[in-house]
Short mmCIF file of C-alpha atoms and ligand atoms in Angstrom, two decimals:
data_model
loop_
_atom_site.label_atom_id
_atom_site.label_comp_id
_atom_site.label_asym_id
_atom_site.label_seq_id
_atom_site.Cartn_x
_atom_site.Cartn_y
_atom_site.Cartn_z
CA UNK A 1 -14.49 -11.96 -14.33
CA UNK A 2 -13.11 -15.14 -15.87
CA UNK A 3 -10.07 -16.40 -17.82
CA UNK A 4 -10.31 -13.10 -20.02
CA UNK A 5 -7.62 -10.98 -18.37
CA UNK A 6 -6.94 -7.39 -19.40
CA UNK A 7 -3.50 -6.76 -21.28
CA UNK A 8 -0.53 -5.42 -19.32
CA UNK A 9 0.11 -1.61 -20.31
CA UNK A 10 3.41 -1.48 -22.07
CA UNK A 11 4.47 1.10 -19.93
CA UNK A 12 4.65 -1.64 -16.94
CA UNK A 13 7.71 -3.59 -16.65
CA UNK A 14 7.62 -7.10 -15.92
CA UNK A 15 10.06 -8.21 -13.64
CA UNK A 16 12.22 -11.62 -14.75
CA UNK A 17 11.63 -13.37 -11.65
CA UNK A 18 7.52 -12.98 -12.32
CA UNK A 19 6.84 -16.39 -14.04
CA UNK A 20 2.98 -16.71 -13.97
CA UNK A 21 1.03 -12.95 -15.19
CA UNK A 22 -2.27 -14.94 -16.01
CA UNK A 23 -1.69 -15.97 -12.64
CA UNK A 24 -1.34 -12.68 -10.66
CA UNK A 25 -4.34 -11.26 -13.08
CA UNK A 26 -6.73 -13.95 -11.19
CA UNK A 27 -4.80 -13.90 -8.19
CA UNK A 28 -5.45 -10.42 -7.50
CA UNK A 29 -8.63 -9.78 -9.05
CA UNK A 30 -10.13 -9.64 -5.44
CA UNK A 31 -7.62 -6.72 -4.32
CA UNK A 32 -9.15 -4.85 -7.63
CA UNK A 33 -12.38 -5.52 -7.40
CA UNK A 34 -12.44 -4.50 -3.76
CA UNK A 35 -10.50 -1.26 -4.61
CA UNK A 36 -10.87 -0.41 -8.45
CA UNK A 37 -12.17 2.89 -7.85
CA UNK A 38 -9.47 4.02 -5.34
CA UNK A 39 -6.23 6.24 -5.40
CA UNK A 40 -5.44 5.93 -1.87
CA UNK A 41 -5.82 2.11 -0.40
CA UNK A 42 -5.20 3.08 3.35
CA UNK A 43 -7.19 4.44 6.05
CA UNK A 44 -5.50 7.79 5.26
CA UNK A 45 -7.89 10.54 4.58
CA UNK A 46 -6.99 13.30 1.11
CA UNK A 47 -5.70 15.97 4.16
CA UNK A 48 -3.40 13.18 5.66
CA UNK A 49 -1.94 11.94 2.81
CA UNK A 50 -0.99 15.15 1.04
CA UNK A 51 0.05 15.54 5.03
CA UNK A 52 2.13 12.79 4.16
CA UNK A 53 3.55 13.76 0.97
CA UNK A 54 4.56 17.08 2.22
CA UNK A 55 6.83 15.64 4.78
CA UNK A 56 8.33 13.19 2.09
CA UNK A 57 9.78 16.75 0.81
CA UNK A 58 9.38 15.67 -2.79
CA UNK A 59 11.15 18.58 -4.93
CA UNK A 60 14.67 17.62 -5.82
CA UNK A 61 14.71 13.03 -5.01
CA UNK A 62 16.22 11.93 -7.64
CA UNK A 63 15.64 8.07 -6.65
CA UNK A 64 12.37 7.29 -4.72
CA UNK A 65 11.37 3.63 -4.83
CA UNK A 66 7.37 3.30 -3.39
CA UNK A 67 7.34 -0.60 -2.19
CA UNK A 68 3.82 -2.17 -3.13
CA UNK A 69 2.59 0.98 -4.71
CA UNK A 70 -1.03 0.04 -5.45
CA UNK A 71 -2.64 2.55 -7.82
CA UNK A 72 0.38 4.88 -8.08
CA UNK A 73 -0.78 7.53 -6.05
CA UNK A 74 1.90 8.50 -3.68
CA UNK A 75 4.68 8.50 -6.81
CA UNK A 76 2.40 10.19 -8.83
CA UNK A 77 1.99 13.07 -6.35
CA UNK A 78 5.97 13.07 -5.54
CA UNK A 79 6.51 13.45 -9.52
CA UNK A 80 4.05 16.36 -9.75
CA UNK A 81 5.65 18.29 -6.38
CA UNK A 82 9.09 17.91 -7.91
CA UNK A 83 10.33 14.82 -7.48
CA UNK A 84 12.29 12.69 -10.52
CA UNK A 85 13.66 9.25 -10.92
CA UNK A 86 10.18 7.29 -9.36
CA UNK A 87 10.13 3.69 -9.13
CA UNK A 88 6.77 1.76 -8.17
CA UNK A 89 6.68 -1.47 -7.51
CA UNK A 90 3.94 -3.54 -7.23
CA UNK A 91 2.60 -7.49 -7.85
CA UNK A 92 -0.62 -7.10 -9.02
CA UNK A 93 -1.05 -6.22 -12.74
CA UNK A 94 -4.09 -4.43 -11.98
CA UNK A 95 -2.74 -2.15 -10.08
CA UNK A 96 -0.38 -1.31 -12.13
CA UNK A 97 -2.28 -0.57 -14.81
CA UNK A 98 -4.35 1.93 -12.70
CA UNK A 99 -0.97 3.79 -11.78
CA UNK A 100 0.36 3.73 -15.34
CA UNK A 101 -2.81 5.21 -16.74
CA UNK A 102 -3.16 8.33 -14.59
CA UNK A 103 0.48 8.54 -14.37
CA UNK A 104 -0.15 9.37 -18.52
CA UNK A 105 -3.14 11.00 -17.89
CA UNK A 106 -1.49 13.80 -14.98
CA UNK A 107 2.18 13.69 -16.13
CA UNK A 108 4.35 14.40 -19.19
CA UNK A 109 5.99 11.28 -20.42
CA UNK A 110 9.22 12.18 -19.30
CA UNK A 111 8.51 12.43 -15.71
CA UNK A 112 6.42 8.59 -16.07
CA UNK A 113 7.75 6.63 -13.09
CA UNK A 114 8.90 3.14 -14.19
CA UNK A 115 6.33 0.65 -12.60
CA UNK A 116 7.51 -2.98 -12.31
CA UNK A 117 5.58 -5.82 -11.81
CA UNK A 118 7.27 -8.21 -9.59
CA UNK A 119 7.86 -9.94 -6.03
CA UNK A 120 8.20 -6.73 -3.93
CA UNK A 121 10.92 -9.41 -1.64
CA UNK A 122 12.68 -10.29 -5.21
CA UNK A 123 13.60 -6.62 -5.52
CA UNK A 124 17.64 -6.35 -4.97
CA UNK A 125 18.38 -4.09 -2.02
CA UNK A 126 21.02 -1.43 -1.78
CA UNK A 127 21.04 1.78 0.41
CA UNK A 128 20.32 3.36 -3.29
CA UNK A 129 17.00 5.16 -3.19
CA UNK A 130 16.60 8.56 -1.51
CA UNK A 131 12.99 8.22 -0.46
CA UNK A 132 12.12 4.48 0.29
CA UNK A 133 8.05 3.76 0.88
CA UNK A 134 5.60 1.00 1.68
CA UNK A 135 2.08 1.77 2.97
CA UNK A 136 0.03 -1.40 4.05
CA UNK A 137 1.82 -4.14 2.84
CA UNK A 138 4.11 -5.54 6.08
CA UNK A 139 3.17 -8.97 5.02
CA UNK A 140 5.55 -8.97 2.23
CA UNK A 141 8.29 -9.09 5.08
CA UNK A 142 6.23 -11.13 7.79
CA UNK A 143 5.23 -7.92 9.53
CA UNK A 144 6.80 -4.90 11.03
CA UNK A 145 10.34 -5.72 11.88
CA UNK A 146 11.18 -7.49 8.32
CA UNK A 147 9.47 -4.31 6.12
CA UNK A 148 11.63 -1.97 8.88
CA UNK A 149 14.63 -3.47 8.08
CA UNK A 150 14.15 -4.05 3.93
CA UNK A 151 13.77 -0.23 4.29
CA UNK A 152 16.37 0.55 5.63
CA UNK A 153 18.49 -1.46 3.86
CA UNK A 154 17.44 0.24 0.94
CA UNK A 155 17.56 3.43 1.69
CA UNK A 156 20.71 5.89 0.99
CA UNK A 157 22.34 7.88 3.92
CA UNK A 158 20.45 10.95 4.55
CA UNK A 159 17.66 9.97 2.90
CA UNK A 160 13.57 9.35 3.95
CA UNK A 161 11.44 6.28 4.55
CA UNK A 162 8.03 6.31 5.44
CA UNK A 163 6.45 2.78 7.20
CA UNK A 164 2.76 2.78 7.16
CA UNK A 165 1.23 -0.46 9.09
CA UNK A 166 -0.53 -2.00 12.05
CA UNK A 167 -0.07 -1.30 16.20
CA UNK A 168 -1.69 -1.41 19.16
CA UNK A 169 -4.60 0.85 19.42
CA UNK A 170 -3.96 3.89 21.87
CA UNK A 171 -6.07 2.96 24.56
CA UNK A 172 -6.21 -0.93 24.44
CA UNK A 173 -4.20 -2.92 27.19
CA UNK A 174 -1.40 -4.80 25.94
CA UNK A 175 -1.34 -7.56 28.46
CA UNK A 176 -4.86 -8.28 27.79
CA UNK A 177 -4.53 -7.83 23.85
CA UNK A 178 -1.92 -10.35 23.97
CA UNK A 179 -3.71 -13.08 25.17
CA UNK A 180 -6.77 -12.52 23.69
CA UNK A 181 -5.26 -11.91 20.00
CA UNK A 182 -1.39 -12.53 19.72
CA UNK A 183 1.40 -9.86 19.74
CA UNK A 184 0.28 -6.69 18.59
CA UNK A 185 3.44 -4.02 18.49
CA UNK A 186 3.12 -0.40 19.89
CA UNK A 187 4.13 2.50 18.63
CA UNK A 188 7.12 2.32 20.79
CA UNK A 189 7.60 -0.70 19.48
CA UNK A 190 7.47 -0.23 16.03
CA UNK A 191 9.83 3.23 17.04
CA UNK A 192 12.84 1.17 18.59
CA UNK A 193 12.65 -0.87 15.24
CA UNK A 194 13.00 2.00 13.44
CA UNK A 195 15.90 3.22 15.87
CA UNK A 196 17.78 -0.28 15.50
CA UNK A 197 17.37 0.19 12.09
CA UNK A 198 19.21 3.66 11.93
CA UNK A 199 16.07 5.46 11.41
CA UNK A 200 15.16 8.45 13.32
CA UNK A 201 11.44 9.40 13.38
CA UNK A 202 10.63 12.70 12.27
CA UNK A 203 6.76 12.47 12.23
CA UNK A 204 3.74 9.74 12.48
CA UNK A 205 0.33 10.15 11.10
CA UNK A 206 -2.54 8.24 12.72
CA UNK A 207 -5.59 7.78 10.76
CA UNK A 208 -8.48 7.55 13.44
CA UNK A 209 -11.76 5.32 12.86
CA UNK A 210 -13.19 7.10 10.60
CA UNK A 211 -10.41 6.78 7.65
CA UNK A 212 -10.95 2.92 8.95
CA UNK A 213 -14.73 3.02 7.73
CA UNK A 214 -14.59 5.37 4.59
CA UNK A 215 -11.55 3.15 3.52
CA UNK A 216 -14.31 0.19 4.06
CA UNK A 217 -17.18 1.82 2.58
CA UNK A 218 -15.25 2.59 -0.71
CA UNK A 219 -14.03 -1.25 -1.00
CA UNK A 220 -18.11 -2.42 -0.13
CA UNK A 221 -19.22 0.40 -2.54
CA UNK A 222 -16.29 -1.57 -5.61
CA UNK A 223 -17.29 -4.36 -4.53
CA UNK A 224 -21.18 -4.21 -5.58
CA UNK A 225 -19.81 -2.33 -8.76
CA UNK A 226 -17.82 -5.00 -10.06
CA UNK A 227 -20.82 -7.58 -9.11
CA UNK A 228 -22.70 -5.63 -10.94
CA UNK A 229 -19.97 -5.66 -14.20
CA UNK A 230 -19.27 -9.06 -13.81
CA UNK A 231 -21.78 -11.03 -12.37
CA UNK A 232 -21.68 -14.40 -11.53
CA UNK A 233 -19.88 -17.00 -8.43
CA UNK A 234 -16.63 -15.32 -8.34
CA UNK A 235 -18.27 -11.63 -7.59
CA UNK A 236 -20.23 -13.30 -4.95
CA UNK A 237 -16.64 -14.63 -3.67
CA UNK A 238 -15.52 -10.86 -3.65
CA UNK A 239 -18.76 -9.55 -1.70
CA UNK A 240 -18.17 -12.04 0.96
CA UNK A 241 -14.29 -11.48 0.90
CA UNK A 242 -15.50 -7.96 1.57
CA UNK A 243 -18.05 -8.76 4.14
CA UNK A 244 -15.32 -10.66 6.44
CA UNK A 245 -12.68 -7.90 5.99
CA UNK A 246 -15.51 -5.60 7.62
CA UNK A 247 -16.06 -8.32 10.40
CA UNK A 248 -12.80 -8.68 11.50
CA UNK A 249 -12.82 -5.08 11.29
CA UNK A 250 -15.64 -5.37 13.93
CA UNK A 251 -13.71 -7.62 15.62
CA UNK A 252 -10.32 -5.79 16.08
CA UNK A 253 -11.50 -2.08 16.25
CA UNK A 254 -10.57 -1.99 19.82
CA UNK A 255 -7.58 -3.10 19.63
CA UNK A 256 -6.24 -2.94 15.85
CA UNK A 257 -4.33 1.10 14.90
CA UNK A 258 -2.78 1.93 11.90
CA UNK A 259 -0.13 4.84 11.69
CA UNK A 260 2.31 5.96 8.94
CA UNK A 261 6.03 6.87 10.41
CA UNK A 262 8.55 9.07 8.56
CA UNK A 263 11.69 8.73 9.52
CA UNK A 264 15.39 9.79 8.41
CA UNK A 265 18.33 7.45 8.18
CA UNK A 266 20.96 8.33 10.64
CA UNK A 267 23.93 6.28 9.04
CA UNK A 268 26.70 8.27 7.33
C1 LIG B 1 -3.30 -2.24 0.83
S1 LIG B 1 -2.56 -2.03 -0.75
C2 LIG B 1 -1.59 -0.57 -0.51
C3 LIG B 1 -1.28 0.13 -1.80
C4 LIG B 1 -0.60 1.49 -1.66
N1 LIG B 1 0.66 1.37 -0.97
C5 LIG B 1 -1.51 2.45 -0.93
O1 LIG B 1 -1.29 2.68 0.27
O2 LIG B 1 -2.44 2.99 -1.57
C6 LIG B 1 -1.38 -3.33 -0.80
C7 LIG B 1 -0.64 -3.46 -2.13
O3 LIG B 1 0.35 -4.48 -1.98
C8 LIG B 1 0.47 -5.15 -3.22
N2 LIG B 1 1.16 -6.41 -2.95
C9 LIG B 1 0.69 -7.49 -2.28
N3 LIG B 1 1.62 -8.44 -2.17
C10 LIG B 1 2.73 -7.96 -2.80
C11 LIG B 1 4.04 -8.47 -3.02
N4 LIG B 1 4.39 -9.67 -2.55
N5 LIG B 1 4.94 -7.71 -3.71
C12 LIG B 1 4.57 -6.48 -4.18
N6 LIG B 1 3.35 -5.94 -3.98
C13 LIG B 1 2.44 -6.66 -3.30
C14 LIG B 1 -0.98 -5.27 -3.67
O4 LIG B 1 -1.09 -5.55 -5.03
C15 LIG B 1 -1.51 -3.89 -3.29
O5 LIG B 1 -1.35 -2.97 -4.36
#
């Protein structure tokens, strides 16, 4: 696709610090076209992320703010177990227009969540939000310690986060994995952060290889779809942006896990 960018739903809120939207349309046309099909853009399987939802205890948040919420999913499921006042945020138009349009398809307007288009890092933080999210985005904070602590620093006392994002596969040796690839945290790891943080886990869910490949298989299967919509050099670009995700898939599966942690906040 080329120049000719879908228009913005006008139920998604653009953000005053987002200067460039033709620019985020073409920026993230790969993410869509590598995931336009998909609801869930994890390794999480349908059991473990209702799993998931469940222990987010939806009925009765009033304030739940999902960090980088892709296609809407996780708010839209919150909303429809009970949950009010949802906030998505996300940077790529696309997705947003995917979580805005089944958001009107499954919900009555007055339970929409707002979904804002901006700079997930732009977002102003305050321990406001009774249920604070973000599921496979620790980039936005330069990894695990930075999206632990922007949690936590937005979310109210008593209140729920849930930190999905890369560790240490159970099984690999540390030593070894650290001079052959970098650091690589553990789940301990990544559960002291959470602890120096004021969070106190409650539960971790840990999508084995097989969410890994179907979560693959679903972006190679959009991938050849939108080739096949939109033809031409920048499709191509997509296919092979697809085929090295699946080789450094190949690459890391020894060593590369993915979990979710829930966790409470412990500060009064
Ligand atoms: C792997 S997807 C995860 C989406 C969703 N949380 C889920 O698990 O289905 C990563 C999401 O991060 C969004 N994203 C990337 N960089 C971002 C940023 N700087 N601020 C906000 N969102 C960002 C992408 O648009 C994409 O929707």
């Amino acid at each position: 696709m080329t120049g000719l960018w879908p228009a913005l739903r006008p139920q998604v809120e653009i953000d005053p610090s987002i200067g460039d939207l033709e620019g985020l349309w073409d920026r993230f046309e790969v993410f869509e076209a590598l995931h336009h099909s998909q609801r869930i853009c994890n390794p999480m399987d349908e059991r473990e992320f209702a799993e998931l939802v469940a222990l987010l205890d939806p009925a009765g948040r009033e304030r739940w703010l999902d960090i980088a919420c892709g296609s809407g999913e996780l708010l839209i499921r919150a909303v429809e177990q009970g949950a009010n006042g949802a906030v998505g945020l996300d940077l790529s138009p696309w997705m947003l227009n995917s979580a805005a349009t089944e958001a009107e398809r499954r919900l009555d307007r007055a339970q929409w969540p707002r979904w804002v288009l901006t700079e997930a890092a732009a977002w102003p933080v305050g321990p406001t939000s009774d249920c604070v999210t973000c599921l496979g985005a620790d980039w936005i904070w330069h990894g695990m310690r930075g999206t632990i602590a922007n949690l936590a620093a937005r979310v109210a006392s008593g209140g729920v986060v849930a930190y999905g994002g890369p560790r240490l596969n159970f099984g690999a040796d540390p030593d070894h994995v650290s001079r052959a690839f970098g650091q690589l945290e553990t789940v301990a790891d990544v559960e002291t952060e959470l602890a120096a943080n004021g969070l106190r886990v409650t539960a971790r869910i840990d999508p084995g290889e097989a969410g890994w490949l179907s979560y693959l298989e679903r972006g190679r299967r959009d991938a050849e779809a939108w080739a096949r919509r939109y033809p031409g050099a920048r499709a191509e670009r997509w296919l092979g942006e697809h085929q090295d995700w699946v080789d450094h898939f190949e690459r890391d599966r020894e060593v590369v896990g993915w979990s979710v942690w829930v966790a409470e906040s412990t500060i009064a």
